[in-house]
DNA sequence: GTTAGCATGTAAGGAGTTACATGATTTT
DNA sequence: AAAATCATGTAACTCCTTACATGCTAAC
């Protein structure tokens, strides 16, 4: 088995390249945006990752032929990458898996940012998984807060209080998103029932009303 | 120069041991509490860190002599560590430094959790440094949000919106804390002026009214 | 013509994790 | 007597960063 570890970074790259072929430098900027923009990813991470994906046959660089149609022509030396068939397959596969690897702290943001390429069912599974994870955390925090009370100083206490509040807010955020997705899901099923098309693999997309 | 890198973990250990001598296993639990309790620190990190500190002469294990006065006597094989004079010195020194190393994402929480061992001036410097850092982040986020609008999908946008909101809330939290510290600082100066004692190196502490 | 930003990469190293290996003590 | 949890450590490995090395192109 060659697949072994997934790596958030590789998934993020695959996800971005699915929309638009890009070269590393630009990819980095989009990646940083996608990941909330703090914690700027370094080239020392990005280029080796591109290399790995390229070696694995998931992406290819459009070497010296086929200049990007819309953009500033000329300027070689840029390696514009795009997904191969294998890459698309792997991406699609990775996007439908849920499990802890989807809703853990390090992965959730990337998975969320790629929701547009998924269907409502997957989105709901991931959002609910994340919600459950955070609810567990909340439980732990509240329990240990009750246990440690008085044994820690003001500042540690304040830090815990603030941490708790942040998690609570994130849960509330998720609740809102879950509601929205459920509505979208209902609308989707209604649509599918009405039209005779049994529905392909195309993403649900839609929901123009945020 | 032997000092080289500081390491958040080592500072956290020093800070906890300053209050109470402890053995590794217990230290880990307190450490996890202190760091918000998610992201449980592994033994594979903790014990080597204790080793390093021990080798550097900053902490010592009270080997087989002097059983902990208050606690469950008996049970050897536990390495209870405490700060050496050097360790206390290094801790005090580390606690008064500000600079990015104090208010960066990875360090701020630990620094904050150790505020009880600092004076108001240091606390204010760090809180304000952190506030400035976050304000910069906010600026970047808002700018890039304005630039990318329409070029990214709903979900990426929602993620950015949520990230922005979280940072805004943290800034508000800091503002509250800064106000409180300013009040404490004023009270402190007044107290110092009134009493003839010029004030030693003891932490400002106090502030029973949260 | 020189500075700033675009563009790609490599090598060394830091900071942590997982998995392994071991054994004592407490609870059921 | 078995299971849980306390307690300490090591080795291999992962993921990422920093610092280095290189060169092209746009703007001032």
CSV table of C-alpha atoms (C1' of nucleotides) in Angstrom, one decimal:
chain,number,residue,atom,x,y,z
A,1,UNK,CA,0.0,0.0,0.0
A,2,UNK,CA,1.5,3.2,-1.2
A,3,UNK,CA,-1.2,5.6,0.1
A,4,UNK,CA,-0.1,5.6,3.8
A,5,UNK,CA,-0.6,9.0,5.4
A,6,UNK,CA,-2.8,11.6,3.8
A,7,UNK,CA,-1.4,14.9,5.1
A,8,UNK,CA,-3.6,18.0,5.3
A,9,UNK,CA,-1.2,19.9,3.2
A,10,UNK,CA,-1.5,17.5,0.3
A,11,UNK,CA,-5.2,17.5,0.5
A,12,UNK,CA,-5.3,21.2,0.5
A,13,UNK,CA,-3.1,21.4,-2.6
A,14,UNK,CA,-5.1,18.8,-4.4
A,15,UNK,CA,-8.3,20.7,-3.5
A,16,UNK,CA,-7.0,24.0,-4.8
A,17,UNK,CA,-5.5,22.6,-7.9
A,18,UNK,CA,-8.9,21.0,-8.7
A,19,UNK,CA,-10.4,24.4,-9.2
A,20,UNK,CA,-7.5,26.1,-11.0
A,21,UNK,CA,-4.1,24.9,-12.1
A,22,UNK,CA,-1.5,27.0,-10.4
A,23,UNK,CA,2.2,27.3,-9.7
A,24,UNK,CA,3.8,26.9,-6.3
A,25,UNK,CA,4.2,30.6,-5.4
A,26,UNK,CA,0.5,31.4,-6.0
A,27,UNK,CA,-0.6,28.2,-4.4
A,28,UNK,CA,1.1,29.3,-1.2
A,29,UNK,CA,-0.8,32.5,-1.1
A,30,UNK,CA,-4.1,30.8,-1.7
A,31,UNK,CA,-3.2,28.2,0.9
A,32,UNK,CA,-2.5,30.8,3.5
A,33,UNK,CA,-5.8,32.5,2.8
A,34,UNK,CA,-7.5,29.2,3.1
A,35,UNK,CA,-5.9,28.3,6.4
A,36,UNK,CA,-7.0,31.6,7.9
A,37,UNK,CA,-3.8,33.3,6.7
A,38,UNK,CA,-1.9,33.3,9.9
A,39,UNK,CA,0.8,30.7,10.2
A,40,UNK,CA,2.2,31.4,6.7
A,41,UNK,CA,3.3,28.1,5.1
A,42,UNK,CA,6.9,28.1,4.1
A,43,UNK,CA,8.4,27.2,0.8
A,44,UNK,CA,10.4,24.6,2.6
A,45,UNK,CA,7.2,22.7,3.1
A,46,UNK,CA,5.3,23.5,0.0
A,47,UNK,CA,7.8,22.5,-2.7
A,48,UNK,CA,8.7,19.2,-1.2
A,49,UNK,CA,5.0,18.4,-0.9
A,50,UNK,CA,4.6,19.3,-4.6
A,51,UNK,CA,7.5,17.0,-5.4
A,52,UNK,CA,5.9,14.2,-3.5
A,53,UNK,CA,2.6,14.6,-5.2
A,54,UNK,CA,4.3,14.8,-8.5
A,55,UNK,CA,6.3,11.7,-7.9
A,56,UNK,CA,3.1,9.9,-6.8
A,57,UNK,CA,1.6,10.8,-10.1
A,58,UNK,CA,-1.3,12.8,-8.6
A,59,UNK,CA,-0.3,16.1,-10.2
A,60,UNK,CA,1.7,17.1,-13.2
A,61,UNK,CA,3.5,20.3,-14.3
A,62,UNK,CA,2.5,21.6,-17.6
A,63,UNK,CA,6.1,22.0,-18.5
A,64,UNK,CA,6.8,24.4,-21.4
A,65,UNK,CA,3.7,23.8,-23.4
A,66,UNK,CA,0.2,25.1,-23.1
A,67,UNK,CA,0.6,28.6,-21.6
A,68,UNK,CA,-2.2,29.5,-19.2
A,69,UNK,CA,-5.1,30.8,-21.4
A,70,UNK,CA,-6.3,33.7,-19.4
A,71,UNK,CA,-3.2,35.0,-17.8
A,72,UNK,CA,0.0,36.9,-18.5
A,73,UNK,CA,1.7,34.9,-21.2
A,74,UNK,CA,5.4,34.5,-21.4
A,75,UNK,CA,7.5,34.0,-18.2
A,76,UNK,CA,8.8,30.5,-18.1
A,77,UNK,CA,10.4,28.7,-15.2
A,78,UNK,CA,7.0,28.7,-13.5
A,79,UNK,CA,5.8,25.2,-12.8
A,80,UNK,CA,2.1,25.2,-13.3
A,81,UNK,CA,0.6,22.1,-11.8
A,82,UNK,CA,-2.7,20.4,-12.5
A,83,UNK,CA,-4.4,17.3,-11.3
A,84,UNK,CA,-4.0,14.0,-13.1
A,85,UNK,CA,-6.8,11.5,-13.3
A,86,UNK,CA,-5.3,9.7,-10.4
A,87,UNK,CA,-5.1,12.9,-8.5
A,88,UNK,CA,-8.8,13.7,-9.1
A,89,UNK,CA,-9.7,10.2,-8.0
A,90,UNK,CA,-7.7,10.5,-4.8
A,91,UNK,CA,-9.1,13.9,-4.1
A,92,UNK,CA,-12.7,12.7,-4.5
A,93,UNK,CA,-12.0,9.7,-2.3
A,94,UNK,CA,-10.4,11.8,0.4
A,95,UNK,CA,-13.2,14.3,0.3
A,96,UNK,CA,-15.9,11.7,1.1
A,97,UNK,CA,-14.1,10.1,4.0
A,98,UNK,CA,-15.1,11.3,7.4
A,99,UNK,CA,-13.7,9.9,10.6
A,100,UNK,CA,-11.5,11.8,13.1
A,101,UNK,CA,-9.1,12.6,10.3
A,102,UNK,CA,-11.8,15.0,9.0
A,103,UNK,CA,-12.8,16.8,12.1
A,104,UNK,CA,-9.7,17.0,14.2
A,105,UNK,CA,-8.3,20.5,14.9
A,106,UNK,CA,-5.5,20.3,12.3
A,107,UNK,CA,-7.8,19.0,9.5
A,108,UNK,CA,-11.2,20.5,9.9
A,109,UNK,CA,-10.5,23.9,8.5
A,110,UNK,CA,-9.1,22.5,5.3
A,111,UNK,CA,-11.9,20.0,5.0
A,112,UNK,CA,-14.4,22.8,5.5
A,113,UNK,CA,-12.7,25.1,2.9
A,114,UNK,CA,-13.2,22.3,0.4
A,115,UNK,CA,-16.9,21.8,1.2
A,116,UNK,CA,-17.9,23.2,-2.1
A,117,UNK,CA,-16.5,20.1,-3.8
A,118,UNK,CA,-18.6,17.8,-1.5
A,119,UNK,CA,-22.2,16.7,-1.2
A,120,UNK,CA,-24.6,17.6,1.7
A,121,UNK,CA,-24.3,14.2,3.3
A,122,UNK,CA,-20.5,14.4,3.7
A,123,UNK,CA,-20.7,18.0,4.9
A,124,UNK,CA,-23.2,17.0,7.5
A,125,UNK,CA,-21.2,14.0,8.7
A,126,UNK,CA,-18.1,16.2,9.1
A,127,UNK,CA,-19.9,19.1,10.8
A,128,UNK,CA,-21.6,16.7,13.2
A,129,UNK,CA,-18.4,14.8,13.9
A,130,UNK,CA,-16.7,18.1,14.7
A,131,UNK,CA,-19.6,19.2,16.9
A,132,UNK,CA,-19.4,16.0,18.8
A,133,UNK,CA,-15.7,16.3,19.2
A,134,UNK,CA,-16.1,19.8,20.6
A,135,UNK,CA,-18.9,18.8,22.9
A,136,UNK,CA,-16.6,16.2,24.4
A,137,UNK,CA,-14.0,18.8,24.9
A,138,UNK,CA,-16.5,21.1,26.5
A,139,UNK,CA,-17.4,18.3,28.9
A,140,UNK,CA,-13.8,17.6,29.8
A,141,UNK,CA,-13.1,21.3,30.3
A,142,UNK,CA,-16.1,21.8,32.5
A,143,UNK,CA,-15.3,18.7,34.6
A,144,UNK,CA,-11.7,19.6,35.1
A,145,UNK,CA,-12.6,23.2,35.8
A,146,UNK,CA,-14.9,22.0,38.6
A,147,UNK,CA,-12.2,19.7,40.0
A,148,UNK,CA,-9.4,22.3,39.9
A,149,UNK,CA,-11.3,25.3,41.1
A,150,UNK,CA,-9.4,27.0,44.0
A,151,UNK,CA,-6.3,25.0,43.3
A,152,UNK,CA,-5.2,27.4,40.5
A,153,UNK,CA,-4.6,31.1,40.4
A,154,UNK,CA,-6.8,33.8,38.9
A,155,UNK,CA,-5.0,33.9,35.6
A,156,UNK,CA,-5.0,30.2,34.9
A,157,UNK,CA,-8.7,30.3,35.7
A,158,UNK,CA,-9.3,33.2,33.4
A,159,UNK,CA,-7.5,31.4,30.6
A,160,UNK,CA,-9.6,28.3,31.1
A,161,UNK,CA,-12.8,30.4,31.2
A,162,UNK,CA,-11.8,32.1,28.0
A,163,UNK,CA,-10.9,28.8,26.3
A,164,UNK,CA,-14.3,27.4,27.3
A,165,UNK,CA,-16.1,30.3,25.9
A,166,UNK,CA,-14.3,30.0,22.6
A,167,UNK,CA,-15.2,26.4,22.3
A,168,UNK,CA,-18.8,27.2,23.2
A,169,UNK,CA,-18.9,29.8,20.5
A,170,UNK,CA,-17.5,27.4,17.9
A,171,UNK,CA,-20.2,24.9,18.8
A,172,UNK,CA,-22.9,27.5,18.3
A,173,UNK,CA,-21.3,28.4,14.9
A,174,UNK,CA,-21.4,24.7,13.9
A,175,UNK,CA,-25.0,24.5,15.0
A,176,UNK,CA,-25.9,27.3,12.6
A,177,UNK,CA,-24.0,25.6,9.8
A,178,UNK,CA,-25.6,22.2,10.5
A,179,UNK,CA,-29.1,23.8,10.3
A,180,UNK,CA,-28.3,25.4,7.0
A,181,UNK,CA,-27.0,22.2,5.6
A,182,UNK,CA,-30.1,20.3,6.8
A,183,UNK,CA,-32.3,22.7,4.9
A,184,UNK,CA,-30.1,22.4,1.9
A,185,UNK,CA,-30.3,18.7,2.2
A,186,UNK,CA,-34.1,18.7,2.3
A,187,UNK,CA,-34.3,21.0,-0.6
A,188,UNK,CA,-31.9,18.8,-2.4
A,189,UNK,CA,-33.9,15.6,-1.8
A,190,UNK,CA,-37.1,17.4,-2.9
A,191,UNK,CA,-35.4,18.5,-6.1
A,192,UNK,CA,-34.2,15.0,-6.7
A,193,UNK,CA,-37.6,13.5,-6.2
A,194,UNK,CA,-39.3,16.0,-8.5
A,195,UNK,CA,-36.9,15.8,-11.4
A,196,UNK,CA,-36.6,12.4,-13.1
A,197,UNK,CA,-32.8,12.5,-13.1
A,198,UNK,CA,-31.6,10.1,-10.3
A,199,UNK,CA,-28.7,12.5,-9.5
A,200,UNK,CA,-25.1,12.0,-10.6
A,201,UNK,CA,-22.0,12.5,-8.6
A,202,UNK,CA,-22.1,16.3,-9.0
A,203,UNK,CA,-21.8,18.3,-5.8
A,204,UNK,CA,-25.0,19.7,-4.3
A,205,UNK,CA,-23.7,23.3,-4.4
A,206,UNK,CA,-26.6,25.7,-4.6
A,207,UNK,CA,-28.0,27.5,-1.5
A,208,UNK,CA,-27.7,31.1,-2.8
A,209,UNK,CA,-29.3,32.4,0.4
A,210,UNK,CA,-26.6,32.8,3.2
B,1,UNK,CA,26.5,31.1,25.5
B,2,UNK,CA,24.6,28.1,26.6
B,3,UNK,CA,21.2,29.6,26.9
B,4,UNK,CA,20.3,29.4,23.2
B,5,UNK,CA,16.6,28.6,22.6
B,6,UNK,CA,14.0,29.0,25.3
B,7,UNK,CA,11.2,26.6,24.4
B,8,UNK,CA,7.7,27.2,25.7
B,9,UNK,CA,7.6,23.8,27.3
B,10,UNK,CA,10.7,24.4,29.4
B,11,UNK,CA,9.3,27.7,30.6
B,12,UNK,CA,6.0,26.0,31.5
B,13,UNK,CA,7.8,23.4,33.4
B,14,UNK,CA,9.9,25.9,35.3
B,15,UNK,CA,6.8,28.0,36.0
B,16,UNK,CA,4.9,25.0,37.4
B,17,UNK,CA,7.8,23.7,39.5
B,18,UNK,CA,8.2,27.2,41.0
B,19,UNK,CA,4.9,26.8,42.8
B,20,UNK,CA,5.2,23.1,43.7
B,21,UNK,CA,7.8,20.4,43.3
B,22,UNK,CA,6.3,17.6,41.2
B,23,UNK,CA,7.1,14.5,39.3
B,24,UNK,CA,6.7,14.1,35.6
B,25,UNK,CA,3.4,12.3,35.5
B,26,UNK,CA,1.6,14.9,37.6
B,27,UNK,CA,3.4,17.7,35.8
B,28,UNK,CA,1.9,16.5,32.5
B,29,UNK,CA,-1.6,16.7,33.9
B,30,UNK,CA,-1.1,20.3,35.2
B,31,UNK,CA,0.6,21.2,31.9
B,32,UNK,CA,-2.4,20.0,29.9
B,33,UNK,CA,-4.7,21.9,32.1
B,34,UNK,CA,-2.6,25.0,31.7
B,35,UNK,CA,-2.5,24.8,27.9
B,36,UNK,CA,-6.2,24.5,27.6
B,37,UNK,CA,-6.2,20.8,28.0
B,38,UNK,CA,-6.6,19.8,24.4
B,39,UNK,CA,-3.5,18.7,22.6
B,40,UNK,CA,-2.3,16.4,25.4
B,41,UNK,CA,1.5,16.6,25.8
B,42,UNK,CA,3.1,13.2,25.3
B,43,UNK,CA,5.7,11.6,27.6
B,44,UNK,CA,8.0,11.5,24.7
B,45,UNK,CA,8.2,15.2,24.9
B,46,UNK,CA,8.0,15.7,28.6
B,47,UNK,CA,10.7,13.4,29.9
B,48,UNK,CA,13.4,14.5,27.5
B,49,UNK,CA,12.6,18.1,28.4
B,50,UNK,CA,13.0,17.3,32.1
B,51,UNK,CA,16.3,15.6,31.2
B,52,UNK,CA,17.5,18.7,29.4
B,53,UNK,CA,16.6,21.0,32.3
B,54,UNK,CA,18.2,18.6,34.7
B,55,UNK,CA,21.4,18.4,32.7
B,56,UNK,CA,21.4,22.2,32.5
B,57,UNK,CA,21.2,22.4,36.3
B,58,UNK,CA,17.9,24.3,36.3
B,59,UNK,CA,16.0,21.6,38.2
B,60,UNK,CA,17.0,18.7,40.4
B,61,UNK,CA,15.3,15.5,41.4
B,62,UNK,CA,15.0,15.0,45.2
B,63,UNK,CA,16.3,11.5,44.7
B,64,UNK,CA,15.7,9.2,47.6
B,65,UNK,CA,16.0,11.7,50.4
B,66,UNK,CA,13.6,14.2,51.7
B,67,UNK,CA,10.1,12.7,51.0
B,68,UNK,CA,7.5,15.4,50.1
B,69,UNK,CA,6.3,16.8,53.4
B,70,UNK,CA,2.6,17.1,52.8
B,71,UNK,CA,1.9,14.2,50.5
B,72,UNK,CA,1.4,10.4,50.4
B,73,UNK,CA,4.8,9.1,51.7
B,74,UNK,CA,6.3,5.9,50.5
B,75,UNK,CA,6.3,5.1,46.7
B,76,UNK,CA,9.7,5.5,45.4
B,77,UNK,CA,10.8,5.5,41.7
B,78,UNK,CA,9.0,8.8,41.4
B,79,UNK,CA,11.3,11.6,40.4
B,80,UNK,CA,10.1,14.7,42.2
B,81,UNK,CA,11.7,17.8,40.6
B,82,UNK,CA,12.3,21.2,42.1
B,83,UNK,CA,14.0,24.4,40.9
B,84,UNK,CA,17.6,25.1,41.6
B,85,UNK,CA,18.8,28.6,42.3
B,86,UNK,CA,19.9,28.8,38.7
B,87,UNK,CA,16.4,27.6,37.6
B,88,UNK,CA,14.7,30.3,39.7
B,89,UNK,CA,17.0,32.9,38.2
B,90,UNK,CA,16.3,31.7,34.7
B,91,UNK,CA,12.6,31.6,35.3
B,92,UNK,CA,12.5,35.2,36.7
B,93,UNK,CA,14.6,36.4,33.8
B,94,UNK,CA,12.4,34.6,31.2
B,95,UNK,CA,9.2,36.0,32.9
B,96,UNK,CA,10.2,39.6,32.6
B,97,UNK,CA,11.2,39.5,28.9
B,98,UNK,CA,8.6,40.6,26.4
B,99,UNK,CA,9.2,40.7,22.7
B,100,UNK,CA,7.4,38.5,20.1
B,101,UNK,CA,8.5,35.4,21.9
B,102,UNK,CA,6.0,36.4,24.6
B,103,UNK,CA,3.0,37.2,22.6
B,104,UNK,CA,3.2,34.8,19.7
B,105,UNK,CA,0.4,32.2,19.3
B,106,UNK,CA,2.5,29.4,20.6
B,107,UNK,CA,3.8,31.3,23.6
B,108,UNK,CA,1.1,33.6,24.8
B,109,UNK,CA,-1.0,31.1,26.7
B,110,UNK,CA,1.8,29.8,28.8
B,111,UNK,CA,3.1,33.3,29.5
B,112,UNK,CA,-0.4,34.3,30.5
B,113,UNK,CA,-0.9,31.3,32.7
B,114,UNK,CA,2.3,32.4,34.6
B,115,UNK,CA,1.1,36.0,35.1
B,116,UNK,CA,0.7,35.5,38.8
B,117,UNK,CA,4.5,35.3,39.0
B,118,UNK,CA,5.0,38.6,37.3
B,119,UNK,CA,4.5,42.3,38.0
B,120,UNK,CA,1.8,44.6,36.5
B,121,UNK,CA,4.3,46.3,34.1
B,122,UNK,CA,5.3,43.0,32.5
B,123,UNK,CA,1.7,41.9,32.3
B,124,UNK,CA,0.7,45.1,30.5
B,125,UNK,CA,3.6,44.9,28.1
B,126,UNK,CA,2.7,41.4,27.1
B,127,UNK,CA,-1.0,42.0,26.9
B,128,UNK,CA,-0.5,45.1,24.7
B,129,UNK,CA,2.1,43.3,22.6
B,130,UNK,CA,-0.4,40.5,22.0
B,131,UNK,CA,-3.2,43.0,21.3
B,132,UNK,CA,-1.0,44.8,18.7
B,133,UNK,CA,-0.1,41.5,17.1
B,134,UNK,CA,-3.8,40.5,16.8
B,135,UNK,CA,-4.7,44.0,15.5
B,136,UNK,CA,-2.2,43.5,12.7
B,137,UNK,CA,-3.7,40.2,11.9
B,138,UNK,CA,-7.2,41.7,11.8
B,139,UNK,CA,-5.9,44.3,9.3
B,140,UNK,CA,-4.4,41.6,7.1
B,141,UNK,CA,-7.5,39.5,7.2
B,142,UNK,CA,-9.8,42.4,6.4
B,143,UNK,CA,-7.6,43.6,3.6
B,144,UNK,CA,-7.3,40.2,2.0
B,145,UNK,CA,-11.0,39.5,2.5
B,146,UNK,CA,-11.7,42.7,0.5
B,147,UNK,CA,-9.3,41.7,-2.2
B,148,UNK,CA,-10.5,38.1,-2.6
B,149,UNK,CA,-14.2,38.7,-2.3
B,150,UNK,CA,-16.0,37.0,-5.2
B,151,UNK,CA,-13.0,35.0,-6.1
B,152,UNK,CA,-13.6,32.3,-3.4
B,153,UNK,CA,-16.6,30.1,-2.7
B,154,UNK,CA,-19.2,30.5,0.1
B,155,UNK,CA,-17.5,28.1,2.4
B,156,UNK,CA,-14.0,29.6,2.3
B,157,UNK,CA,-15.7,33.0,2.8
B,158,UNK,CA,-17.6,31.7,5.8
B,159,UNK,CA,-14.4,30.3,7.2
B,160,UNK,CA,-12.7,33.6,6.9
B,161,UNK,CA,-15.6,35.4,8.4
B,162,UNK,CA,-15.5,33.1,11.4
B,163,UNK,CA,-11.8,33.4,11.8
B,164,UNK,CA,-12.1,37.2,11.7
B,165,UNK,CA,-14.8,37.1,14.4
B,166,UNK,CA,-12.7,34.9,16.6
B,167,UNK,CA,-9.8,37.3,16.4
B,168,UNK,CA,-12.1,40.2,17.1
B,169,UNK,CA,-13.4,38.5,20.2
B,170,UNK,CA,-9.9,37.8,21.4
B,171,UNK,CA,-9.0,41.5,21.0
B,172,UNK,CA,-12.1,42.4,23.0
B,173,UNK,CA,-11.0,40.0,25.7
B,174,UNK,CA,-7.6,41.5,25.8
B,175,UNK,CA,-9.0,45.0,26.1
B,176,UNK,CA,-10.9,43.9,29.2
B,177,UNK,CA,-7.8,42.4,30.7
B,178,UNK,CA,-5.7,45.5,29.9
B,179,UNK,CA,-8.2,47.7,31.6
B,180,UNK,CA,-8.1,45.5,34.7
B,181,UNK,CA,-4.4,45.5,34.8
B,182,UNK,CA,-4.2,49.3,34.4
B,183,UNK,CA,-6.5,49.7,37.4
B,184,UNK,CA,-4.4,47.3,39.4
B,185,UNK,CA,-1.3,49.2,38.3
B,186,UNK,CA,-2.7,52.5,39.5
B,187,UNK,CA,-3.7,50.9,42.8
B,188,UNK,CA,-0.3,49.4,43.1
B,189,UNK,CA,1.5,52.7,42.5
B,190,UNK,CA,-0.7,54.5,45.0
B,191,UNK,CA,0.0,51.8,47.6
B,192,UNK,CA,3.7,52.1,46.9
B,193,UNK,CA,3.6,55.8,47.3
B,194,UNK,CA,1.7,55.7,50.6
B,195,UNK,CA,3.8,53.0,52.3
B,196,UNK,CA,7.4,53.8,52.9
B,197,UNK,CA,8.5,50.4,51.6
B,198,UNK,CA,10.0,51.0,48.1
B,199,UNK,CA,8.6,47.6,47.0
B,200,UNK,CA,10.8,44.6,46.5
B,201,UNK,CA,10.7,42.1,43.7
B,202,UNK,CA,7.5,40.4,44.9
B,203,UNK,CA,4.7,40.0,42.4
B,204,UNK,CA,1.9,42.5,42.5
B,205,UNK,CA,-0.6,39.7,43.0
B,206,UNK,CA,-3.6,41.1,44.9
B,207,UNK,CA,-6.8,42.2,43.1
B,208,UNK,CA,-9.4,40.1,45.0
B,209,UNK,CA,-12.2,41.6,42.9
B,210,UNK,CA,-12.5,39.8,39.6
C,1,DG,C1',20.7,50.6,-12.5
C,2,DT,C1',19.1,49.1,-8.5
C,3,DT,C1',15.6,47.7,-5.4
C,4,DA,C1',11.4,45.0,-4.7
C,5,DG,C1',8.8,41.2,-5.6
C,6,DC,C1',8.2,36.8,-8.3
C,7,DA,C1',9.7,32.1,-8.6
C,8,DT,C1',12.0,27.6,-7.3
C,9,DG,C1',14.3,24.8,-4.8
C,10,DT,C1',17.8,22.2,-0.9
C,11,DA,C1',19.9,21.1,3.7
C,12,DA,C1',19.9,21.2,8.4
C,13,DG,C1',17.5,21.1,12.3
C,14,DG,C1',13.7,21.9,16.0
C,15,DA,C1',9.7,20.3,18.3
C,16,DG,C1',6.8,17.2,18.8
C,17,DT,C1',4.3,12.4,18.2
C,18,DT,C1',3.7,7.3,18.1
C,19,DA,C1',5.1,3.1,19.4
C,20,DC,C1',7.7,0.4,22.2
C,21,DA,C1',9.5,-1.4,26.6
C,22,DT,C1',9.1,-1.8,31.6
C,23,DG,C1',7.5,-2.2,36.1
C,24,DA,C1',4.9,-0.7,40.5
C,25,DT,C1',0.5,0.2,42.9
C,26,DT,C1',-4.4,0.5,43.4
C,27,DT,C1',-8.9,-0.9,42.5
C,28,DT,C1',-12.4,-4.2,41.3
D,1,DA,C1',-6.3,-12.7,40.2
D,2,DA,C1',-7.1,-9.3,36.7
D,3,DA,C1',-7.6,-4.8,35.1
D,4,DA,C1',-6.8,0.0,35.5
D,5,DT,C1',-3.9,3.6,36.3
D,6,DC,C1',0.4,5.4,38.0
D,7,DA,C1',5.1,6.1,36.6
D,8,DT,C1',9.3,6.4,33.7
D,9,DG,C1',11.8,6.2,29.9
D,10,DT,C1',13.9,5.4,24.6
D,11,DA,C1',13.9,5.2,19.4
D,12,DA,C1',12.2,6.1,15.2
D,13,DC,C1',9.9,9.1,12.6
D,14,DT,C1',6.8,13.2,10.9
D,15,DC,C1',6.0,17.6,9.8
D,16,DC,C1',7.4,21.8,9.6
D,17,DT,C1',10.7,25.9,9.8
D,18,DT,C1',14.9,28.5,9.0
D,19,DA,C1',18.6,29.6,6.4
D,20,DC,C1',20.8,29.2,2.3
D,21,DA,C1',21.4,29.4,-2.8
D,22,DT,C1',19.8,31.0,-7.3
D,23,DG,C1',17.9,33.7,-10.9
D,24,DC,C1',14.3,36.3,-13.4
D,25,DT,C1',11.2,40.5,-14.1
D,26,DA,C1',8.9,44.9,-13.0
D,27,DA,C1',9.0,49.4,-11.1
D,28,DC,C1',11.2,53.6,-9.6
